[in-house]
Tab-separated table of C-alpha atoms and ligand atoms in Angstrom:
chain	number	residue	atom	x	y	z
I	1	UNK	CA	-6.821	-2.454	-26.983
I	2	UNK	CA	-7.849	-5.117	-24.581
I	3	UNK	CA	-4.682	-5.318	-21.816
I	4	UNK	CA	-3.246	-8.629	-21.162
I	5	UNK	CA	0.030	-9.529	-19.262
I	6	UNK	CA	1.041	-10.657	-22.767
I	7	UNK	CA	0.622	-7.948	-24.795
I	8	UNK	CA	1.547	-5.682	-21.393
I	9	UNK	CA	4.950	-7.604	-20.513
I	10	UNK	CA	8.472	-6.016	-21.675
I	11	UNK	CA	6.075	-3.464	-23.126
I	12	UNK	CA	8.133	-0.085	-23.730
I	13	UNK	CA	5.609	1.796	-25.370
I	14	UNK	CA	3.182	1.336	-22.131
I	15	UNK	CA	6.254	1.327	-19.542
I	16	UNK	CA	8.483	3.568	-21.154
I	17	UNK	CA	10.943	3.083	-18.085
I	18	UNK	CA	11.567	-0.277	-19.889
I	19	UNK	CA	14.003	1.795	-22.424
I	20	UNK	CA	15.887	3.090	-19.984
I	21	UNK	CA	16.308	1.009	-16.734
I	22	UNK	CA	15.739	-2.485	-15.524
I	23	UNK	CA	14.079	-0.953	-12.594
I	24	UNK	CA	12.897	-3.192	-9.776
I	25	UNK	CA	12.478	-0.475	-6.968
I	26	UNK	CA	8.156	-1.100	-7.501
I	27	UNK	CA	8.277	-1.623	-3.387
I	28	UNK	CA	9.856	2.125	-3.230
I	29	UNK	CA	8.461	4.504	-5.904
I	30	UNK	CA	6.756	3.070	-9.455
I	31	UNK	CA	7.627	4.800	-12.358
I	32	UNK	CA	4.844	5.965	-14.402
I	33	UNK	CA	2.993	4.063	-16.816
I	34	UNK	CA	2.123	5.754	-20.494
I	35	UNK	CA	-1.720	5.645	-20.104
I	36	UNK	CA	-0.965	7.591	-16.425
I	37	UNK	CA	1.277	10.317	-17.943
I	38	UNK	CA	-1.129	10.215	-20.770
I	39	UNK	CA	-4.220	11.226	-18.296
I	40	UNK	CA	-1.516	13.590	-16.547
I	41	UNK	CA	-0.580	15.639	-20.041
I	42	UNK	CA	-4.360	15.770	-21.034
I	43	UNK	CA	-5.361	17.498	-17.480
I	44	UNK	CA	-2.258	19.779	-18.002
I	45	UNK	CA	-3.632	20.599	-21.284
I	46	UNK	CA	-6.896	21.547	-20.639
I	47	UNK	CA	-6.108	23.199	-17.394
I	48	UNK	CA	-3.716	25.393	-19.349
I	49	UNK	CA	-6.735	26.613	-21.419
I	50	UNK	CA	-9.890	26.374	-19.372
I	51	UNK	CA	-10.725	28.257	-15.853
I	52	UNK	CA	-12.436	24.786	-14.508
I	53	UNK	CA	-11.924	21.227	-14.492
I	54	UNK	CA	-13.702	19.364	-17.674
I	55	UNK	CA	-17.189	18.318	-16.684
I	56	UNK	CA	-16.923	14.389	-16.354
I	57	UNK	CA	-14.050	14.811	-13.917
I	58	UNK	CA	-16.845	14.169	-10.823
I	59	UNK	CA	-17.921	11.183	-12.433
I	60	UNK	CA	-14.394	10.060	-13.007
I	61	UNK	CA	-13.437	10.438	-9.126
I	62	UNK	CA	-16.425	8.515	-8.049
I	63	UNK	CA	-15.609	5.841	-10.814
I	64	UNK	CA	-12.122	5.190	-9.158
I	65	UNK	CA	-13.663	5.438	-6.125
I	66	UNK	CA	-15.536	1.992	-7.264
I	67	UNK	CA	-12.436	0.985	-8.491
I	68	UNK	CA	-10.707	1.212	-4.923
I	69	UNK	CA	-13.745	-0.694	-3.621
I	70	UNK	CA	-13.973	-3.286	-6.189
I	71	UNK	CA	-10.072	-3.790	-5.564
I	72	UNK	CA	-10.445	-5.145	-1.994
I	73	UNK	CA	-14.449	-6.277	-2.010
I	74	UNK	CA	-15.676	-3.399	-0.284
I	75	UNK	CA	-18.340	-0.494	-0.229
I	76	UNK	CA	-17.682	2.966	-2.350
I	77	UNK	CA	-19.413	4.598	0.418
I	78	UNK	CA	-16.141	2.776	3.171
I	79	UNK	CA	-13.320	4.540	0.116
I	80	UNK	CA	-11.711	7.799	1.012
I	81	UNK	CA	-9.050	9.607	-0.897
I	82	UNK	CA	-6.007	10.727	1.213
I	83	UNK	CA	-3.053	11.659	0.527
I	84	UNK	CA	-0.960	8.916	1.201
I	85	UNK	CA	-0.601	5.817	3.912
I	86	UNK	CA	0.276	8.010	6.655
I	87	UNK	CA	-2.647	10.054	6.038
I	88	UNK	CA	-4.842	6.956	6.555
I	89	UNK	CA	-3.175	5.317	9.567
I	90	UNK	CA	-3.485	8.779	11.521
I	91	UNK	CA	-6.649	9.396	10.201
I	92	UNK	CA	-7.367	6.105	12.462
I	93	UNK	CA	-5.061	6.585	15.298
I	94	UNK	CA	-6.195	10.234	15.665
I	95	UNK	CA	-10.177	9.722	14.913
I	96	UNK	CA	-10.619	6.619	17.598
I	97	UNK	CA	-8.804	9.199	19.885
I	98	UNK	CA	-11.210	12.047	19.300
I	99	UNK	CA	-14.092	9.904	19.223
I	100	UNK	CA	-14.179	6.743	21.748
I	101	UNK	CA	-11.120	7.743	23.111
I	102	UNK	CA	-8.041	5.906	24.114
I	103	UNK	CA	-7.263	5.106	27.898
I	104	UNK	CA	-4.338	4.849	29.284
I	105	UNK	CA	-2.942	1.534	29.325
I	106	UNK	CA	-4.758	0.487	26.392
I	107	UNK	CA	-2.919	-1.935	24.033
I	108	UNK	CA	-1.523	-1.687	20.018
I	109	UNK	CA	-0.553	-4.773	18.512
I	110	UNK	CA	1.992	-3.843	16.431
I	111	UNK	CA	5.668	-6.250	14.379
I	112	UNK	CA	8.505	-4.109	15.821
I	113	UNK	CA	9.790	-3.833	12.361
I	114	UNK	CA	6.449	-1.788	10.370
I	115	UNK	CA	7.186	1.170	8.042
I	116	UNK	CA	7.743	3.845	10.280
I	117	UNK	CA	4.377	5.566	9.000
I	118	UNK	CA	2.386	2.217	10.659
I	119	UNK	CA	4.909	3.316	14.048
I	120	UNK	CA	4.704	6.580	14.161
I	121	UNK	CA	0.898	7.550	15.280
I	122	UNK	CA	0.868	4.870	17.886
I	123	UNK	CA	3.683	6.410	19.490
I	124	UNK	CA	2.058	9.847	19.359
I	125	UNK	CA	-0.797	7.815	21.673
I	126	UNK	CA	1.795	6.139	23.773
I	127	UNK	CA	3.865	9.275	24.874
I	128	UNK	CA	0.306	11.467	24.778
I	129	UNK	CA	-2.066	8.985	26.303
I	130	UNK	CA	-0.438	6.600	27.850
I	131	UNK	CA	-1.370	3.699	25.110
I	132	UNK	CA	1.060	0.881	25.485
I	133	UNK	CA	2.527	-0.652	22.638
I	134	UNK	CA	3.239	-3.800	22.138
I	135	UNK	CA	5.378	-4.565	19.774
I	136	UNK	CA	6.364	-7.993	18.061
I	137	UNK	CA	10.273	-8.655	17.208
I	138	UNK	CA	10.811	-10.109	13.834
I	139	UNK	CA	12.789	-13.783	14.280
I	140	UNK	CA	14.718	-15.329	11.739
I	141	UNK	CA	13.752	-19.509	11.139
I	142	UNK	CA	16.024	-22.221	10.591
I	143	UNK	CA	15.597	-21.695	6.940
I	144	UNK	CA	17.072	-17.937	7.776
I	145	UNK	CA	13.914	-16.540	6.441
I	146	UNK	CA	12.382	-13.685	8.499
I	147	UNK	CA	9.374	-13.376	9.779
I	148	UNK	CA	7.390	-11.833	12.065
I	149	UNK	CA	5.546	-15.069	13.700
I	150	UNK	CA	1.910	-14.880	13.517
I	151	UNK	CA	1.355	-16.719	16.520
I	152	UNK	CA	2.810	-14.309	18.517
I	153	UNK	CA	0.837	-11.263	17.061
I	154	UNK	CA	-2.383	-13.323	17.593
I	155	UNK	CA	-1.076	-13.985	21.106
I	156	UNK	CA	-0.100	-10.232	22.200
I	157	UNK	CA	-4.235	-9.499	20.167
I	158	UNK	CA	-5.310	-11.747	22.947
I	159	UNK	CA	-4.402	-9.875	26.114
I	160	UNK	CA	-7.512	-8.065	27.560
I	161	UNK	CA	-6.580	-4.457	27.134
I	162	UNK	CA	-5.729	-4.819	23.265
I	163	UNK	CA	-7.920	-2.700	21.172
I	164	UNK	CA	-5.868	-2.655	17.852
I	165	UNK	CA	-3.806	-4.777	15.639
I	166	UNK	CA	-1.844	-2.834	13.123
I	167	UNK	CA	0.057	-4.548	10.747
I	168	UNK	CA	1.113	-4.183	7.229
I	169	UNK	CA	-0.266	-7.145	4.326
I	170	UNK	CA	3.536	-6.827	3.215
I	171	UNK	CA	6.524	-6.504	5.107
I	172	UNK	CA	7.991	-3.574	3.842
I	173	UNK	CA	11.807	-5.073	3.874
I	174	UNK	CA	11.276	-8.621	3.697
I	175	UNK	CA	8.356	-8.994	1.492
I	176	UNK	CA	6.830	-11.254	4.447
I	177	UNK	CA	2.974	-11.543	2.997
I	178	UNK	CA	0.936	-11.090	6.353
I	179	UNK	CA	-1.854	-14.440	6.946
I	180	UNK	CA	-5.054	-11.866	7.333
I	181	UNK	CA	-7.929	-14.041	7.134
I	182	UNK	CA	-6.473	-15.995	9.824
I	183	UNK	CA	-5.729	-12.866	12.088
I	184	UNK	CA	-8.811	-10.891	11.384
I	185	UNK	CA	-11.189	-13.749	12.106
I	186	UNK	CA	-9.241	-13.931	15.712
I	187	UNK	CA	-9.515	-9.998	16.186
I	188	UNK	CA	-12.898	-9.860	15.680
I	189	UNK	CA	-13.687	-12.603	17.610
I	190	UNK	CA	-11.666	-11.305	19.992
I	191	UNK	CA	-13.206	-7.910	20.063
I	192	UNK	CA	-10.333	-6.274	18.606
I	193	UNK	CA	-9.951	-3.893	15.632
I	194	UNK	CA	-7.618	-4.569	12.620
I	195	UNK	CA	-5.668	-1.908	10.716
I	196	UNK	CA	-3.832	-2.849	7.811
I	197	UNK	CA	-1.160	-0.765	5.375
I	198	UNK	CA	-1.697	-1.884	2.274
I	199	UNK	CA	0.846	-0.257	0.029
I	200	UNK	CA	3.161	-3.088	-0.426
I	201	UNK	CA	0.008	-5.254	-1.778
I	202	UNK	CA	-3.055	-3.338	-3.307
I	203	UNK	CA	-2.986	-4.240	-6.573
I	204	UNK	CA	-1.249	-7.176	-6.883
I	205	UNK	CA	-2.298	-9.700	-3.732
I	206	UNK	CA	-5.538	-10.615	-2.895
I	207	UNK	CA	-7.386	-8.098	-0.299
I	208	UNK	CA	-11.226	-8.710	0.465
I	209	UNK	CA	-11.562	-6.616	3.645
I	210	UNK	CA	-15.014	-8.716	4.505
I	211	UNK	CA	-13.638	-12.009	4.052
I	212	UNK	CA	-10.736	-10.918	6.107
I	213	UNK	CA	-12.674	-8.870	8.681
I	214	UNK	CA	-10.324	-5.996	8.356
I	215	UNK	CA	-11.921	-2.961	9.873
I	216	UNK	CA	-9.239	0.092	8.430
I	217	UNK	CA	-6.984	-0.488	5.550
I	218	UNK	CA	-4.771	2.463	3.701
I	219	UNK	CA	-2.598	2.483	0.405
I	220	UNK	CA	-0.953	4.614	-0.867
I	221	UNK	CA	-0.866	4.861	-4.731
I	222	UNK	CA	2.344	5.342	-5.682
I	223	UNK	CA	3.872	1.724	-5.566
I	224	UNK	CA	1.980	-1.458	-6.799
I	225	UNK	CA	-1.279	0.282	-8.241
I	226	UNK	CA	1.953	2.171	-10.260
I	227	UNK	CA	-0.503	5.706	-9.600
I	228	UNK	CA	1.142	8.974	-9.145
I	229	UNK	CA	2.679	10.412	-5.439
I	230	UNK	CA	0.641	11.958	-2.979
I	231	UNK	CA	-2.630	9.535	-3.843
I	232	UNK	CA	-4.177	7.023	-1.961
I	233	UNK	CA	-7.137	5.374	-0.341
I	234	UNK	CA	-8.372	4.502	3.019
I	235	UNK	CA	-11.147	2.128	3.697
I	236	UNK	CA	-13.552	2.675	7.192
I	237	UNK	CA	-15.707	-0.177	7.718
I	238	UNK	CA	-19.184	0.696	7.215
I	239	UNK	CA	-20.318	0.349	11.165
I	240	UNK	CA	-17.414	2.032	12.504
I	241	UNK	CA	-17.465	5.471	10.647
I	242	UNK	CA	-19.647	6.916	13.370
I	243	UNK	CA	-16.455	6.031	15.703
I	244	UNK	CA	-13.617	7.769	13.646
I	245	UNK	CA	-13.952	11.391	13.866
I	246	UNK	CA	-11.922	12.812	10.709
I	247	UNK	CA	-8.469	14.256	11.225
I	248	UNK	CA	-8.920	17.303	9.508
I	249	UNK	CA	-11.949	19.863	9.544
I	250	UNK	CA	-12.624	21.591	6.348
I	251	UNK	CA	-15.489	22.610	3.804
I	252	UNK	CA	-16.139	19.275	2.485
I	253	UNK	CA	-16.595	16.816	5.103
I	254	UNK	CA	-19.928	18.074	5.528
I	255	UNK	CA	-23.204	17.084	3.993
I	256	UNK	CA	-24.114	20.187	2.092
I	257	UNK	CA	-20.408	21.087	1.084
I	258	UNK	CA	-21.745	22.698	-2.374
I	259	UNK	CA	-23.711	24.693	-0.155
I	260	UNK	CA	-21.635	27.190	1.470
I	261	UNK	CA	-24.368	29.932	2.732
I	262	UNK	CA	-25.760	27.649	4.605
I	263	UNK	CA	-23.788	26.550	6.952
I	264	UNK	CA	-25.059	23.125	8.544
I	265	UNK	CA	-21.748	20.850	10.438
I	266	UNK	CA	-22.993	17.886	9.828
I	267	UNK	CA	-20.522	14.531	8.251
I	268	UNK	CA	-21.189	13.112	5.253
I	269	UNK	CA	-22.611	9.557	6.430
I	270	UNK	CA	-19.988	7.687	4.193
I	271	UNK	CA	-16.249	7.418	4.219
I	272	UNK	CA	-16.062	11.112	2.181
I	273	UNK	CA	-16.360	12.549	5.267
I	274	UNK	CA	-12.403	12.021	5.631
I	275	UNK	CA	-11.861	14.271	2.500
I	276	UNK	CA	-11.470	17.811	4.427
I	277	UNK	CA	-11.102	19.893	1.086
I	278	UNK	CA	-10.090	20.118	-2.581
I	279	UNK	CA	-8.480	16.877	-3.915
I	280	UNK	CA	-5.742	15.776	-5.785
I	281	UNK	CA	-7.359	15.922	-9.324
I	282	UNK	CA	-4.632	15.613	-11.518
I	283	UNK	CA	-2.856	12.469	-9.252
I	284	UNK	CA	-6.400	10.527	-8.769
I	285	UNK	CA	-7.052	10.576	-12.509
I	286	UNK	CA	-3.523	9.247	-12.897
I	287	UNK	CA	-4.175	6.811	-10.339
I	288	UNK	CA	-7.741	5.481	-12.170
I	289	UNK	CA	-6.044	5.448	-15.637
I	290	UNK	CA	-3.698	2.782	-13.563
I	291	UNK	CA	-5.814	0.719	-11.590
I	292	UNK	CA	-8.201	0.161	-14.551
I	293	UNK	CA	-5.135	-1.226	-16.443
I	294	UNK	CA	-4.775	-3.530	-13.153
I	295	UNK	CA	-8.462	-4.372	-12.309
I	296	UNK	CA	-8.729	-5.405	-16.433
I	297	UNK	CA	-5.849	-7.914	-15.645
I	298	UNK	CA	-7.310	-8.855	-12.500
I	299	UNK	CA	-5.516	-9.895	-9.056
I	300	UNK	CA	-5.365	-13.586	-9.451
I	301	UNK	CA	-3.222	-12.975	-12.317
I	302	UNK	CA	-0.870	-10.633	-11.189
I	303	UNK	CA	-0.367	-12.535	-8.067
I	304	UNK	CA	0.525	-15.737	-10.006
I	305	UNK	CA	2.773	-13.331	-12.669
I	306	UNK	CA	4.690	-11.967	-9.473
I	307	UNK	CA	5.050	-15.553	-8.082
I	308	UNK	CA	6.184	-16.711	-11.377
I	309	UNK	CA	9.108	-13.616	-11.616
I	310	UNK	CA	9.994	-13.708	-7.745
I	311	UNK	CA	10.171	-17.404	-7.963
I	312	UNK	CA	12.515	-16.915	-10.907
I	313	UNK	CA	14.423	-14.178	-9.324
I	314	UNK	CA	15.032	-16.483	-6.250
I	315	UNK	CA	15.925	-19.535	-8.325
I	316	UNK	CA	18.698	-17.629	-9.854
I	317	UNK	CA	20.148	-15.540	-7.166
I	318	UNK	CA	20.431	-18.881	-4.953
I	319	UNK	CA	21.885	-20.605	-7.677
I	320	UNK	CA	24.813	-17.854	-7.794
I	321	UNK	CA	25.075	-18.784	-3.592
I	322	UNK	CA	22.793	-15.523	-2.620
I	323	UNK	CA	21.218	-15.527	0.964
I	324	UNK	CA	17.430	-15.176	0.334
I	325	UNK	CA	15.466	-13.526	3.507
I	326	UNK	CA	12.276	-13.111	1.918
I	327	UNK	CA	9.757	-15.788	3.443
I	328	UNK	CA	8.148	-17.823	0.796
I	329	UNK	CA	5.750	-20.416	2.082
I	330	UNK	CA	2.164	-20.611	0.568
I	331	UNK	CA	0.646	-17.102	1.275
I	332	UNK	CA	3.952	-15.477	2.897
I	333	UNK	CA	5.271	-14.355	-0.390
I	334	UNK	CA	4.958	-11.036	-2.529
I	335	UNK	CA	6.832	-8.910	-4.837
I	336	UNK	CA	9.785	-7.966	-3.164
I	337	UNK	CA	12.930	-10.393	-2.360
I	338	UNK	CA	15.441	-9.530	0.142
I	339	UNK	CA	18.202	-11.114	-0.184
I	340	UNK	CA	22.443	-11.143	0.869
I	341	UNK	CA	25.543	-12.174	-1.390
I	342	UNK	CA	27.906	-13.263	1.503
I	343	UNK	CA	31.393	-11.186	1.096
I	344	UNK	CA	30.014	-8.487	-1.020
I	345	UNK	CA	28.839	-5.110	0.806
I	346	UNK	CA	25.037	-3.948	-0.406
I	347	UNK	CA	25.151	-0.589	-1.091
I	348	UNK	CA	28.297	-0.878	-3.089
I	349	UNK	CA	26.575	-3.748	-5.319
I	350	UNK	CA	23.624	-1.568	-5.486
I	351	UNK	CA	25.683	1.071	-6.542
I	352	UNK	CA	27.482	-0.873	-9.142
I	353	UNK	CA	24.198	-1.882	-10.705
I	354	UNK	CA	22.817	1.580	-10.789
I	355	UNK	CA	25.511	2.777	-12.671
I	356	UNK	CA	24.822	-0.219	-15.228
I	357	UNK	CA	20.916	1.454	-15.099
I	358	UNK	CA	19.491	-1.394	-13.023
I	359	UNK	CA	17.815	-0.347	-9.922
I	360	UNK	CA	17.658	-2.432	-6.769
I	361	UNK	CA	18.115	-1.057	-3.227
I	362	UNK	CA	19.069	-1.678	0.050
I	363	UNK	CA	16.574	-2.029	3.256
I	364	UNK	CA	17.599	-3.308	6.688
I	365	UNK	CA	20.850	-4.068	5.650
I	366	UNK	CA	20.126	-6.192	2.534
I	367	UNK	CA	18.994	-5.867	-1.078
I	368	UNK	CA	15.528	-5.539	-1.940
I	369	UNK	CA	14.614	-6.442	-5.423
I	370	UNK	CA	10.668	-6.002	-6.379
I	371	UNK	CA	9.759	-6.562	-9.989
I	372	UNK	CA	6.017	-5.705	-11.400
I	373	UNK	CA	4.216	-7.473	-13.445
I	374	UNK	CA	5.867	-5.964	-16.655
I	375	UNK	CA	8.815	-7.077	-15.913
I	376	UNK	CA	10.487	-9.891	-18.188
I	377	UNK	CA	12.571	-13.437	-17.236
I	378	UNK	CA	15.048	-12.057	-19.650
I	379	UNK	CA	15.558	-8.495	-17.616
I	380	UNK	CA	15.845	-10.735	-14.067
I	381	UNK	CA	19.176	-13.017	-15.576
I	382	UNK	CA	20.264	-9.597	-16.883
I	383	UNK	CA	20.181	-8.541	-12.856
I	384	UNK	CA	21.563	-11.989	-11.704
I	385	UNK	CA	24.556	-11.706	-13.744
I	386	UNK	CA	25.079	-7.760	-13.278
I	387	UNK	CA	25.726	-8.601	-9.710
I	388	UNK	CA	28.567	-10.890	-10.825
I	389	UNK	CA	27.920	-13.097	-7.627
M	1	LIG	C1	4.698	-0.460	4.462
M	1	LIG	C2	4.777	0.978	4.048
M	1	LIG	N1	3.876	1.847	4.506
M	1	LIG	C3	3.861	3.139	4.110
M	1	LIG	C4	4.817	3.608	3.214
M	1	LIG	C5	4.783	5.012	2.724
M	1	LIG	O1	3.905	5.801	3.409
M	1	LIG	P1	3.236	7.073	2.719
M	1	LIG	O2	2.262	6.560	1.693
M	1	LIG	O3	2.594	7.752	3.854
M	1	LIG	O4	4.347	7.877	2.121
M	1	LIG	C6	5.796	2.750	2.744
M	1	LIG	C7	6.835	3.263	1.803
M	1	LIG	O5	7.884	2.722	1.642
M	1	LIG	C8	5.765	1.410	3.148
M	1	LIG	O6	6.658	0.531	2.677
């Protein structure tokens, strides 16, 4: 059957979760579409009663590979599987070190208030190397929205011994959309390389890593491309592969892997060179089954479909006298809403609704709602009046 958010939306039989929660935790962990746990069951079954993967399982990888590139307008030769963001982010932190080096007194660009696996690496560098961090404080505007402010980030990219921007497309607690064509045309003016986490948006926003000059991007799998944990991608830009030694040394990151008498240590020339060994099989099927669903539907519409249901969301809440966080001005928005209900504590609200089998949680101090695509109108007044604001 040909997908389409109409026949997909409210859709129990291909999000089963939809018979049993109103679940709007997407920015946290996705539950698993049919068609994924579908794939999942069928490599269970046949591992169960064959020594060896099915033959077609190659070609499969290498078509979600595609898949991965297609996603954000980039090369199948710059995709790597990994095992999650961190994996990716390290893989760049770690590599440049190994490679090109990192002096002390170096710069990272970095908001102040990044997932902790987009924090985490750099300060490995800073308390190893000596890199300095610099690190931009989020600031909320008169409207109370929050943002890290762009002009600041492109100012602190500026200063002579930056050599990285890091920054994630999606604010992971206020949904603040990052503007990355306008910051990775001024890093690579500049000189400077851009590294973006992608997990809050792959899938669902826009990402062409060539219109955007964005030079490393990672995403995990397990939260808008609705794939199962521990999968992922990381894209290398084609020139700078030579420059990012992989993290981890194992059988495959060489060019004769299938090889193994003769023993020749030489990379792959492409981005597979950051695959070190045996791969998550089962969990990169799952993840293909998923994105297909999602490249069929296409970005454009599930950007506009998240708008539409955020937009909602918003409408309501504020309409009840909820504080809304979440920036929302053309190209700061995306599928999570943080927002307050003045006089009423968080986590006992999100408690309250989780025992009514709606789940919402709390980030920073604040509840974080983020819908998916499947999602209905209908289930987002059912949330509005659960929290009885
Ligand atoms: C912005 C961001 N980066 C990374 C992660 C997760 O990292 P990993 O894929 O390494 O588990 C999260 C999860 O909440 C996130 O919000």
């Amino acid at each position: 059957m040909t997908h389409t958010l109409e026949n997909l939306a409210g859709n129990a039989d291909a999000f089963p979760v939809l018979r049993h929660w109103d679940f709007y935790n997407h920015a946290g962990v996705s539950p698993m579409p049919a068609a994924v746990a579908e794939v999942l069951r069928q490599y269970a079954d046949h591992a169960q009663r064959h020594a060896y993967l099915e033959a077609g399982v190659h070609r499969r990888l290498e078509a979600l590979r595609q898949d991965c590139a297609r996603l954000i307008n980039a090369r199948p030769a710059e995709v790597a599987f990994i095992k999650n963001t961190s994996e990716g982010i390290a893989t760049i932190a770690k590599g440049l070190e190994t490679s090109t080096g990192w002096q002390a007194g170096d710069r990272v660009v970095l908001p102040a208030v990044e997932y902790p696996a987009n924090i985490y690496p750099w300060f490995d560098l800073r308390q190893r190397l000596g890199v300095e961090l610099v690190m931009i404080p989020q600031s909320a505007g008169p409207d109370g929205r929050l943002r890290v402010p762009l002009d600041r980030v492109l100012e602190a990219a500026d200063h002579p011994r930056t050599r990285l921007v890091a920054i994630s497309h999606v604010q992971y607690a206020t949904g603040q959309q990052a503007d990355l064509a306008t910051l990775g045309r001024h890093c690579r003016q500049g000189g400077r390389l851009l590294l973006v986490d992608a997990i809050q948006s792959a899938g669902v926003l826009p990402i062409d890593v060539q219109a955007m000059n964005i030079d490393f991007l990672a995403a995990g799998g397990h939260k808008w491309l609705m794939g199962p944990e521990g999968t992922g991608f990381l894209y290398v830009r084609q020139e700078l592969i030579e420059r990012v030694q992989p993290l981890a040394i194992g059988w495959m990151n060489v060019t004769n892997a299938d090889d193994y008498s003769r023993l020749d240590f030489t990379y792959k020339p492409d981005a597979r060179r950051y695959e070190c060994g045996t791969l998550n099989v089962p969990g990169l099927l799952g993840l293909g089954a998923s994105l297909r669903t999602l490249l069929e539907l296409g970005t454009p519409a599930l950007t506009a479909r998240l708008r539409e249901l955020t937009d909602h969301l918003i409408a309501l809440l504020e309409s009840r006298g909820a504080r809304i966080a979440s920036p929302r001005g053309p190209g700061e928005d995306s599928g999570i809403v943080s927002f307050e209900i003045p006089g009423r504590d968080p986590r006992e609200l999100a408690a309250a609704l989780r025992r009514r089998q709606i789940e919402v949680v709390v980030r920073d101090g604040r509840l974080r709602a983020s819908p998916h695509f499947y999602n209905t109108p209908a289930q987002l007044e059912r949330l509005v009046e659960a929290l009885g604001a």
